[in-house]
């Protein structure tokens, strides 16, 4: 069933687990994610990053495919636009039927981030769509440094003021993860996570889940994060499964890569404390 992410995020927050938010990039990955959610009888934040990832799909194609699998599914599926930086992309996503959108103005200064987020919140809420924003910028793993200076972490007071000023539904924060694979080992600032969790009422989101370490992610999921975004681990697993499986033809190769993706998603449902 196609739903917004509002209630499922609230349930995750109250239940001490995190939803998995995988980014799909073609029909197969979209179907594989929904099949695993059904197999485990769990909700899913089915995400599509129209502007950032090397996708095989246009936004309109992604919406048609995502809606088809969500609407015909037995479990709750939110169709989420990941990392929308342009208002135009967000408006199109809403028109095509996404039930949840992210406005990512995290590389702007505080005032501009507030202005852009507020504009999207007003537009989306008027159409029954929920909004995620980001404060404190989650950068790239390639430029990650283990000797992070404190400025990369989201400030508690900024997060509080940001939520009050924008009315956003969920908030992505920077506590030490990065997008893609890491140069070095990720260092998560759990103390900052606890401070932000205690200061805010809305669900918190973590970007850059891939290769952040199961122990770290488990702690994030049980200590205040309600949704974790994952992308790189899926495409790596799809490629590895196909490469190592010695497929005899193209269809077997596709089948193997689907299985690779599914195993990663099953794994993260367990790590994020959604299932035993
Ligand atoms: P990873 O590619 O590091 O898993 O990050 C995904 C992400 O945060 C998408 O929003």
PDB file of C-alpha atoms and ligand atoms in Angstrom:
ATOM      1  CA  UNK A   1       0.000   0.000   0.000  1.00  0.00           C
ATOM      2  CA  UNK A   2       1.293   3.454  -0.891  1.00  0.00           C
ATOM      3  CA  UNK A   3       1.434   5.658   2.236  1.00  0.00           C
ATOM      4  CA  UNK A   4       3.387   8.680   3.479  1.00  0.00           C
ATOM      5  CA  UNK A   5       6.375   8.115   5.732  1.00  0.00           C
ATOM      6  CA  UNK A   6       4.759  10.055   8.620  1.00  0.00           C
ATOM      7  CA  UNK A   7       3.257   7.217  10.680  1.00  0.00           C
ATOM      8  CA  UNK A   8       5.928   4.633   9.934  1.00  0.00           C
ATOM      9  CA  UNK A   9       8.611   7.085  11.090  1.00  0.00           C
ATOM     10  CA  UNK A  10       6.684   7.860  14.281  1.00  0.00           C
ATOM     11  CA  UNK A  11       6.355   4.124  14.961  1.00  0.00           C
ATOM     12  CA  UNK A  12      10.090   3.588  14.380  1.00  0.00           C
ATOM     13  CA  UNK A  13      10.902   6.479  16.732  1.00  0.00           C
ATOM     14  CA  UNK A  14       8.665   5.066  19.465  1.00  0.00           C
ATOM     15  CA  UNK A  15       9.857   1.486  18.887  1.00  0.00           C
ATOM     16  CA  UNK A  16      13.611   2.085  18.985  1.00  0.00           C
ATOM     17  CA  UNK A  17      14.410   0.911  15.459  1.00  0.00           C
ATOM     18  CA  UNK A  18      15.245   2.515  12.119  1.00  0.00           C
ATOM     19  CA  UNK A  19      13.470   2.105   8.805  1.00  0.00           C
ATOM     20  CA  UNK A  20      15.635   1.157   5.863  1.00  0.00           C
ATOM     21  CA  UNK A  21      15.559   3.696   3.027  1.00  0.00           C
ATOM     22  CA  UNK A  22      17.212   2.112  -0.018  1.00  0.00           C
ATOM     23  CA  UNK A  23      17.621   4.095  -3.250  1.00  0.00           C
ATOM     24  CA  UNK A  24      16.374   2.229  -6.325  1.00  0.00           C
ATOM     25  CA  UNK A  25      17.863   2.986  -9.722  1.00  0.00           C
ATOM     26  CA  UNK A  26      15.988   0.674 -12.091  1.00  0.00           C
ATOM     27  CA  UNK A  27      12.955  -1.609 -12.203  1.00  0.00           C
ATOM     28  CA  UNK A  28      14.826  -4.626 -10.797  1.00  0.00           C
ATOM     29  CA  UNK A  29      16.197  -2.849  -7.736  1.00  0.00           C
ATOM     30  CA  UNK A  30      12.762  -1.314  -7.027  1.00  0.00           C
ATOM     31  CA  UNK A  31      11.041  -4.702  -7.248  1.00  0.00           C
ATOM     32  CA  UNK A  32      13.764  -6.454  -5.213  1.00  0.00           C
ATOM     33  CA  UNK A  33      13.395  -3.919  -2.356  1.00  0.00           C
ATOM     34  CA  UNK A  34       9.610  -4.291  -2.238  1.00  0.00           C
ATOM     35  CA  UNK A  35       9.823  -8.094  -2.380  1.00  0.00           C
ATOM     36  CA  UNK A  36      12.112  -8.158   0.685  1.00  0.00           C
ATOM     37  CA  UNK A  37       9.799  -5.773   2.590  1.00  0.00           C
ATOM     38  CA  UNK A  38       6.906  -8.154   1.830  1.00  0.00           C
ATOM     39  CA  UNK A  39       8.882 -11.264   2.728  1.00  0.00           C
ATOM     40  CA  UNK A  40       9.724  -9.720   6.135  1.00  0.00           C
ATOM     41  CA  UNK A  41       6.311  -8.054   6.466  1.00  0.00           C
ATOM     42  CA  UNK A  42       7.920  -4.696   7.185  1.00  0.00           C
ATOM     43  CA  UNK A  43       7.352  -1.113   6.000  1.00  0.00           C
ATOM     44  CA  UNK A  44       9.778   0.433   3.517  1.00  0.00           C
ATOM     45  CA  UNK A  45      10.855   3.927   2.543  1.00  0.00           C
ATOM     46  CA  UNK A  46      11.345   3.275  -1.157  1.00  0.00           C
ATOM     47  CA  UNK A  47      13.648   6.102  -2.217  1.00  0.00           C
ATOM     48  CA  UNK A  48      14.732   7.590  -5.507  1.00  0.00           C
ATOM     49  CA  UNK A  49      17.505  10.178  -5.824  1.00  0.00           C
ATOM     50  CA  UNK A  50      16.568  11.948  -9.044  1.00  0.00           C
ATOM     51  CA  UNK A  51      19.390  14.463  -9.008  1.00  0.00           C
ATOM     52  CA  UNK A  52      22.375  12.688  -7.520  1.00  0.00           C
ATOM     53  CA  UNK A  53      22.851   9.041  -8.419  1.00  0.00           C
ATOM     54  CA  UNK A  54      23.668   7.595 -11.806  1.00  0.00           C
ATOM     55  CA  UNK A  55      20.127   6.368 -12.364  1.00  0.00           C
ATOM     56  CA  UNK A  56      18.765   4.425 -15.307  1.00  0.00           C
ATOM     57  CA  UNK A  57      15.392   6.129 -14.804  1.00  0.00           C
ATOM     58  CA  UNK A  58      13.888   9.576 -15.300  1.00  0.00           C
ATOM     59  CA  UNK A  59      11.888  10.968 -12.382  1.00  0.00           C
ATOM     60  CA  UNK A  60       8.637  10.218 -14.205  1.00  0.00           C
ATOM     61  CA  UNK A  61       9.639   6.618 -14.983  1.00  0.00           C
ATOM     62  CA  UNK A  62      10.810   6.137 -11.396  1.00  0.00           C
ATOM     63  CA  UNK A  63       7.461   7.433 -10.106  1.00  0.00           C
ATOM     64  CA  UNK A  64       5.464   5.081 -12.344  1.00  0.00           C
ATOM     65  CA  UNK A  65       7.522   2.050 -11.343  1.00  0.00           C
ATOM     66  CA  UNK A  66       7.700   2.975  -7.648  1.00  0.00           C
ATOM     67  CA  UNK A  67       3.973   3.649  -7.460  1.00  0.00           C
ATOM     68  CA  UNK A  68       3.144   0.391  -9.199  1.00  0.00           C
ATOM     69  CA  UNK A  69       5.102  -1.719  -6.704  1.00  0.00           C
ATOM     70  CA  UNK A  70       3.954   0.354  -3.725  1.00  0.00           C
ATOM     71  CA  UNK A  71       0.269   0.372  -4.668  1.00  0.00           C
ATOM     72  CA  UNK A  72       0.170  -3.372  -5.318  1.00  0.00           C
ATOM     73  CA  UNK A  73       2.115  -4.261  -2.167  1.00  0.00           C
ATOM     74  CA  UNK A  74       0.655  -5.799   1.002  1.00  0.00           C
ATOM     75  CA  UNK A  75       2.983  -3.776   3.252  1.00  0.00           C
ATOM     76  CA  UNK A  76       3.222  -0.015   3.826  1.00  0.00           C
ATOM     77  CA  UNK A  77       5.518   1.641   1.299  1.00  0.00           C
ATOM     78  CA  UNK A  78       6.377   5.351   1.290  1.00  0.00           C
ATOM     79  CA  UNK A  79       7.619   6.657  -2.052  1.00  0.00           C
ATOM     80  CA  UNK A  80      10.335   9.138  -1.188  1.00  0.00           C
ATOM     81  CA  UNK A  81      12.304  11.631  -3.280  1.00  0.00           C
ATOM     82  CA  UNK A  82      15.838  11.564  -1.896  1.00  0.00           C
ATOM     83  CA  UNK A  83      18.127  14.646  -2.069  1.00  0.00           C
ATOM     84  CA  UNK A  84      15.887  17.065  -3.963  1.00  0.00           C
ATOM     85  CA  UNK A  85      17.890  20.257  -4.272  1.00  0.00           C
ATOM     86  CA  UNK A  86      15.676  22.048  -6.831  1.00  0.00           C
ATOM     87  CA  UNK A  87      12.142  23.169  -6.033  1.00  0.00           C
ATOM     88  CA  UNK A  88      11.200  22.237  -9.593  1.00  0.00           C
ATOM     89  CA  UNK A  89      12.262  18.579  -9.083  1.00  0.00           C
ATOM     90  CA  UNK A  90      10.280  18.461  -5.833  1.00  0.00           C
ATOM     91  CA  UNK A  91       7.133  19.897  -7.461  1.00  0.00           C
ATOM     92  CA  UNK A  92       7.390  17.324 -10.258  1.00  0.00           C
ATOM     93  CA  UNK A  93       7.911  14.464  -7.789  1.00  0.00           C
ATOM     94  CA  UNK A  94       4.771  15.508  -5.895  1.00  0.00           C
ATOM     95  CA  UNK A  95       2.796  15.801  -9.137  1.00  0.00           C
ATOM     96  CA  UNK A  96       3.949  12.283 -10.138  1.00  0.00           C
ATOM     97  CA  UNK A  97       2.764  10.800  -6.837  1.00  0.00           C
ATOM     98  CA  UNK A  98       5.733  10.707  -4.428  1.00  0.00           C
ATOM     99  CA  UNK A  99       4.325  10.761  -0.886  1.00  0.00           C
ATOM    100  CA  UNK A 100       7.463  12.062   0.798  1.00  0.00           C
ATOM    101  CA  UNK A 101      10.206  14.453  -0.382  1.00  0.00           C
ATOM    102  CA  UNK A 102      13.586  15.587   0.834  1.00  0.00           C
ATOM    103  CA  UNK A 103      14.658  19.179   0.333  1.00  0.00           C
ATOM    104  CA  UNK A 104      18.425  19.160   0.592  1.00  0.00           C
ATOM    105  CA  UNK A 105      19.669  22.717   1.088  1.00  0.00           C
ATOM    106  CA  UNK A 106      22.287  21.535   3.582  1.00  0.00           C
ATOM    107  CA  UNK A 107      25.151  23.129   1.662  1.00  0.00           C
ATOM    108  CA  UNK A 108      23.470  26.578   1.955  1.00  0.00           C
ATOM    109  CA  UNK A 109      23.859  28.794   5.017  1.00  0.00           C
ATOM    110  CA  UNK A 110      21.333  28.426   7.853  1.00  0.00           C
ATOM    111  CA  UNK A 111      18.982  31.231   6.713  1.00  0.00           C
ATOM    112  CA  UNK A 112      18.875  30.034   3.116  1.00  0.00           C
ATOM    113  CA  UNK A 113      18.337  26.417   4.237  1.00  0.00           C
ATOM    114  CA  UNK A 114      15.403  27.610   6.389  1.00  0.00           C
ATOM    115  CA  UNK A 115      13.952  29.700   3.537  1.00  0.00           C
ATOM    116  CA  UNK A 116      14.094  26.862   0.968  1.00  0.00           C
ATOM    117  CA  UNK A 117      12.855  24.226   3.400  1.00  0.00           C
ATOM    118  CA  UNK A 118       9.920  26.391   4.518  1.00  0.00           C
ATOM    119  CA  UNK A 119       8.884  26.988   0.922  1.00  0.00           C
ATOM    120  CA  UNK A 120       8.851  23.225   0.266  1.00  0.00           C
ATOM    121  CA  UNK A 121       7.058  22.416   3.547  1.00  0.00           C
ATOM    122  CA  UNK A 122       4.226  24.844   2.690  1.00  0.00           C
ATOM    123  CA  UNK A 123       3.897  23.473  -0.830  1.00  0.00           C
ATOM    124  CA  UNK A 124       4.131  19.784   0.151  1.00  0.00           C
ATOM    125  CA  UNK A 125       1.895  19.924   3.238  1.00  0.00           C
ATOM    126  CA  UNK A 126      -0.857  21.608   1.193  1.00  0.00           C
ATOM    127  CA  UNK A 127      -0.776  18.474  -0.991  1.00  0.00           C
ATOM    128  CA  UNK A 128      -0.583  15.878   1.810  1.00  0.00           C
ATOM    129  CA  UNK A 129       3.112  15.138   1.273  1.00  0.00           C
ATOM    130  CA  UNK A 130       5.660  14.967   4.105  1.00  0.00           C
ATOM    131  CA  UNK A 131       9.079  16.622   4.081  1.00  0.00           C
ATOM    132  CA  UNK A 132      12.583  15.707   5.233  1.00  0.00           C
ATOM    133  CA  UNK A 133      15.343  18.340   5.358  1.00  0.00           C
ATOM    134  CA  UNK A 134      18.999  18.251   6.357  1.00  0.00           C
ATOM    135  CA  UNK A 135      21.004  20.410   8.664  1.00  0.00           C
ATOM    136  CA  UNK A 136      24.749  20.031   8.961  1.00  0.00           C
ATOM    137  CA  UNK A 137      26.119  18.655   5.717  1.00  0.00           C
ATOM    138  CA  UNK A 138      26.773  14.899   5.203  1.00  0.00           C
ATOM    139  CA  UNK A 139      29.676  14.917   2.743  1.00  0.00           C
ATOM    140  CA  UNK A 140      31.398  12.290   0.612  1.00  0.00           C
ATOM    141  CA  UNK A 141      33.278   9.251   1.955  1.00  0.00           C
ATOM    142  CA  UNK A 142      36.094   9.895  -0.521  1.00  0.00           C
ATOM    143  CA  UNK A 143      37.090  13.045   1.301  1.00  0.00           C
ATOM    144  CA  UNK A 144      36.353  11.625   4.758  1.00  0.00           C
ATOM    145  CA  UNK A 145      38.897  12.226   7.469  1.00  0.00           C
ATOM    146  CA  UNK A 146      38.989  10.281  10.730  1.00  0.00           C
ATOM    147  CA  UNK A 147      40.252  13.392  12.507  1.00  0.00           C
ATOM    148  CA  UNK A 148      36.950  15.222  11.939  1.00  0.00           C
ATOM    149  CA  UNK A 149      36.780  18.665  13.418  1.00  0.00           C
ATOM    150  CA  UNK A 150      33.661  19.458  15.403  1.00  0.00           C
ATOM    151  CA  UNK A 151      32.234  21.766  12.745  1.00  0.00           C
ATOM    152  CA  UNK A 152      30.936  18.835  10.631  1.00  0.00           C
ATOM    153  CA  UNK A 153      28.449  17.806  13.318  1.00  0.00           C
ATOM    154  CA  UNK A 154      24.943  19.282  13.458  1.00  0.00           C
ATOM    155  CA  UNK A 155      24.619  21.813  16.286  1.00  0.00           C
ATOM    156  CA  UNK A 156      21.816  21.063  18.753  1.00  0.00           C
ATOM    157  CA  UNK A 157      20.589  24.668  18.922  1.00  0.00           C
ATOM    158  CA  UNK A 158      20.622  24.983  15.117  1.00  0.00           C
ATOM    159  CA  UNK A 159      18.582  21.797  14.786  1.00  0.00           C
ATOM    160  CA  UNK A 160      16.028  23.038  17.326  1.00  0.00           C
ATOM    161  CA  UNK A 161      15.660  26.459  15.714  1.00  0.00           C
ATOM    162  CA  UNK A 162      15.531  24.911  12.239  1.00  0.00           C
ATOM    163  CA  UNK A 163      12.619  22.627  13.135  1.00  0.00           C
ATOM    164  CA  UNK A 164      10.716  25.464  14.830  1.00  0.00           C
ATOM    165  CA  UNK A 165      11.184  27.803  11.873  1.00  0.00           C
ATOM    166  CA  UNK A 166      10.386  25.318   9.097  1.00  0.00           C
ATOM    167  CA  UNK A 167       7.802  22.872  10.470  1.00  0.00           C
ATOM    168  CA  UNK A 168       9.653  20.034   8.727  1.00  0.00           C
ATOM    169  CA  UNK A 169       8.473  16.436   9.442  1.00  0.00           C
ATOM    170  CA  UNK A 170      11.853  14.696   9.828  1.00  0.00           C
ATOM    171  CA  UNK A 171      15.430  15.874   9.975  1.00  0.00           C
ATOM    172  CA  UNK A 172      18.657  14.443   8.572  1.00  0.00           C
ATOM    173  CA  UNK A 173      21.603  15.262  10.809  1.00  0.00           C
ATOM    174  CA  UNK A 174      25.353  15.067  10.475  1.00  0.00           C
ATOM    175  CA  UNK A 175      26.945  12.897  13.188  1.00  0.00           C
ATOM    176  CA  UNK A 176      29.906  11.398  11.347  1.00  0.00           C
ATOM    177  CA  UNK A 177      28.672   9.305   8.401  1.00  0.00           C
ATOM    178  CA  UNK A 178      29.427  10.157   4.771  1.00  0.00           C
ATOM    179  CA  UNK A 179      28.052   9.134   1.351  1.00  0.00           C
ATOM    180  CA  UNK A 180      29.752   6.240  -0.431  1.00  0.00           C
ATOM    181  CA  UNK A 181      32.687   4.225   0.826  1.00  0.00           C
ATOM    182  CA  UNK A 182      35.003   5.760   3.383  1.00  0.00           C
ATOM    183  CA  UNK A 183      38.580   6.803   3.161  1.00  0.00           C
ATOM    184  CA  UNK A 184      39.370   5.695   6.720  1.00  0.00           C
ATOM    185  CA  UNK A 185      36.967   4.545   9.426  1.00  0.00           C
ATOM    186  CA  UNK A 186      33.753   6.401  10.243  1.00  0.00           C
ATOM    187  CA  UNK A 187      33.650   7.962  13.688  1.00  0.00           C
ATOM    188  CA  UNK A 188      30.096   8.503  14.917  1.00  0.00           C
ATOM    189  CA  UNK A 189      29.429  11.210  17.487  1.00  0.00           C
ATOM    190  CA  UNK A 190      26.858   9.345  19.631  1.00  0.00           C
ATOM    191  CA  UNK A 191      26.891  12.051  22.284  1.00  0.00           C
ATOM    192  CA  UNK A 192      25.686  14.583  19.716  1.00  0.00           C
ATOM    193  CA  UNK A 193      23.041  12.126  18.511  1.00  0.00           C
ATOM    194  CA  UNK A 194      21.703  11.770  22.070  1.00  0.00           C
ATOM    195  CA  UNK A 195      21.661  15.545  22.571  1.00  0.00           C
ATOM    196  CA  UNK A 196      19.746  16.163  19.340  1.00  0.00           C
ATOM    197  CA  UNK A 197      17.340  13.274  20.028  1.00  0.00           C
ATOM    198  CA  UNK A 198      16.573  14.677  23.472  1.00  0.00           C
ATOM    199  CA  UNK A 199      16.078  18.212  22.146  1.00  0.00           C
ATOM    200  CA  UNK A 200      13.717  17.390  19.245  1.00  0.00           C
ATOM    201  CA  UNK A 201      10.321  15.729  18.930  1.00  0.00           C
ATOM    202  CA  UNK A 202      10.479  14.765  15.254  1.00  0.00           C
ATOM    203  CA  UNK A 203      12.127  11.622  13.796  1.00  0.00           C
ATOM    204  CA  UNK A 204      15.824  11.856  12.886  1.00  0.00           C
ATOM    205  CA  UNK A 205      17.389  10.524   9.704  1.00  0.00           C
ATOM    206  CA  UNK A 206      20.899   9.302   8.931  1.00  0.00           C
ATOM    207  CA  UNK A 207      22.384   9.499   5.434  1.00  0.00           C
ATOM    208  CA  UNK A 208      25.457   7.627   4.191  1.00  0.00           C
ATOM    209  CA  UNK A 209      24.623   4.235   5.701  1.00  0.00           C
ATOM    210  CA  UNK A 210      26.902   2.164   3.435  1.00  0.00           C
ATOM    211  CA  UNK A 211      30.030   0.690   5.011  1.00  0.00           C
ATOM    212  CA  UNK A 212      29.474   2.649   8.230  1.00  0.00           C
ATOM    213  CA  UNK A 213      29.821  -0.559  10.278  1.00  0.00           C
ATOM    214  CA  UNK A 214      26.975  -2.737  11.602  1.00  0.00           C
ATOM    215  CA  UNK A 215      27.761  -1.957  15.234  1.00  0.00           C
ATOM    216  CA  UNK A 216      27.634   1.813  14.564  1.00  0.00           C
ATOM    217  CA  UNK A 217      24.393   1.536  12.593  1.00  0.00           C
ATOM    218  CA  UNK A 218      22.746  -0.683  15.205  1.00  0.00           C
ATOM    219  CA  UNK A 219      23.556   1.886  17.866  1.00  0.00           C
ATOM    220  CA  UNK A 220      22.250   4.731  15.705  1.00  0.00           C
ATOM    221  CA  UNK A 221      18.996   2.809  15.079  1.00  0.00           C
ATOM    222  CA  UNK A 222      18.425   2.015  18.753  1.00  0.00           C
ATOM    223  CA  UNK A 223      19.684   5.329  20.174  1.00  0.00           C
ATOM    224  CA  UNK A 224      17.649   7.883  18.234  1.00  0.00           C
ATOM    225  CA  UNK A 225      17.781   7.524  14.439  1.00  0.00           C
ATOM    226  CA  UNK A 226      14.458   6.489  12.827  1.00  0.00           C
ATOM    227  CA  UNK A 227      15.522   6.057   9.178  1.00  0.00           C
ATOM    228  CA  UNK A 228      18.858   5.175   7.587  1.00  0.00           C
ATOM    229  CA  UNK A 229      19.558   5.764   3.891  1.00  0.00           C
ATOM    230  CA  UNK A 230      21.619   3.207   1.989  1.00  0.00           C
ATOM    231  CA  UNK A 231      22.691   3.199  -1.644  1.00  0.00           C
ATOM    232  CA  UNK A 232      26.332   2.260  -2.390  1.00  0.00           C
ATOM    233  CA  UNK A 233      26.205  -1.128  -0.622  1.00  0.00           C
ATOM    234  CA  UNK A 234      23.382  -2.226  -2.951  1.00  0.00           C
ATOM    235  CA  UNK A 235      25.122  -1.430  -6.217  1.00  0.00           C
ATOM    236  CA  UNK A 236      28.356  -2.977  -4.946  1.00  0.00           C
ATOM    237  CA  UNK A 237      26.482  -6.146  -3.886  1.00  0.00           C
ATOM    238  CA  UNK A 238      24.633  -6.342  -7.235  1.00  0.00           C
ATOM    239  CA  UNK A 239      27.921  -6.144  -9.133  1.00  0.00           C
ATOM    240  CA  UNK A 240      29.818  -8.549  -6.861  1.00  0.00           C
ATOM    241  CA  UNK A 241      27.031 -11.156  -6.974  1.00  0.00           C
ATOM    242  CA  UNK A 242      26.923 -11.048 -10.765  1.00  0.00           C
ATOM    243  CA  UNK A 243      30.722 -11.054 -11.135  1.00  0.00           C
ATOM    244  CA  UNK A 244      31.345 -13.911  -8.705  1.00  0.00           C
ATOM    245  CA  UNK A 245      28.344 -16.021  -9.690  1.00  0.00           C
ATOM    246  CA  UNK A 246      29.695 -16.994 -13.126  1.00  0.00           C
ATOM    247  CA  UNK A 247      26.284 -16.565 -14.827  1.00  0.00           C
ATOM    248  CA  UNK A 248      25.598 -18.630 -17.940  1.00  0.00           C
ATOM    249  CA  UNK A 249      23.476 -15.929 -19.589  1.00  0.00           C
ATOM    250  CA  UNK A 250      22.148 -12.406 -19.156  1.00  0.00           C
ATOM    251  CA  UNK A 251      19.011 -13.448 -17.294  1.00  0.00           C
ATOM    252  CA  UNK A 252      20.942 -15.476 -14.790  1.00  0.00           C
ATOM    253  CA  UNK A 253      23.227 -12.474 -14.278  1.00  0.00           C
ATOM    254  CA  UNK A 254      20.221 -10.216 -13.546  1.00  0.00           C
ATOM    255  CA  UNK A 255      18.799 -12.805 -11.186  1.00  0.00           C
ATOM    256  CA  UNK A 256      22.115 -13.035  -9.302  1.00  0.00           C
ATOM    257  CA  UNK A 257      22.398  -9.267  -8.935  1.00  0.00           C
ATOM    258  CA  UNK A 258      18.801  -9.133  -7.619  1.00  0.00           C
ATOM    259  CA  UNK A 259      19.713 -11.743  -5.000  1.00  0.00           C
ATOM    260  CA  UNK A 260      22.809  -9.714  -4.038  1.00  0.00           C
ATOM    261  CA  UNK A 261      20.635  -6.635  -3.461  1.00  0.00           C
ATOM    262  CA  UNK A 262      18.048  -8.593  -1.497  1.00  0.00           C
ATOM    263  CA  UNK A 263      20.631 -10.076   0.857  1.00  0.00           C
ATOM    264  CA  UNK A 264      21.933  -6.600   1.735  1.00  0.00           C
ATOM    265  CA  UNK A 265      18.427  -5.343   2.464  1.00  0.00           C
ATOM    266  CA  UNK A 266      17.583  -8.392   4.627  1.00  0.00           C
ATOM    267  CA  UNK A 267      20.825  -7.767   6.503  1.00  0.00           C
ATOM    268  CA  UNK A 268      20.020  -4.107   7.194  1.00  0.00           C
ATOM    269  CA  UNK A 269      16.464  -4.868   8.364  1.00  0.00           C
ATOM    270  CA  UNK A 270      18.121  -6.984  11.079  1.00  0.00           C
ATOM    271  CA  UNK A 271      20.942  -4.554  11.865  1.00  0.00           C
ATOM    272  CA  UNK A 272      18.493  -1.640  12.193  1.00  0.00           C
ATOM    273  CA  UNK A 273      16.456  -3.627  14.730  1.00  0.00           C
ATOM    274  CA  UNK A 274      13.347  -3.879  12.515  1.00  0.00           C
ATOM    275  CA  UNK A 275      13.310  -7.678  12.609  1.00  0.00           C
ATOM    276  CA  UNK A 276      15.007 -10.322  14.759  1.00  0.00           C
TER     277      UNK A 276
HETATM  278  P1  LIG B   1      25.446   5.595   0.883  1.00  0.00           P
HETATM  279  O1  LIG B   1      25.650   5.494  -0.616  1.00  0.00           O
HETATM  280  O2  LIG B   1      26.703   5.955   1.591  1.00  0.00           O
HETATM  281  O3  LIG B   1      24.769   4.412   1.459  1.00  0.00           O
HETATM  282  O4  LIG B   1      24.480   6.861   1.124  1.00  0.00           O
HETATM  283  C1  LIG B   1      23.162   6.790   0.674  1.00  0.00           C
HETATM  284  C2  LIG B   1      22.394   8.000   1.040  1.00  0.00           C
HETATM  285  O5  LIG B   1      22.612   8.621   2.050  1.00  0.00           O
HETATM  286  C3  LIG B   1      21.323   8.393   0.119  1.00  0.00           C
HETATM  287  O6  LIG B   1      20.608   9.468   0.593  1.00  0.00           O
END
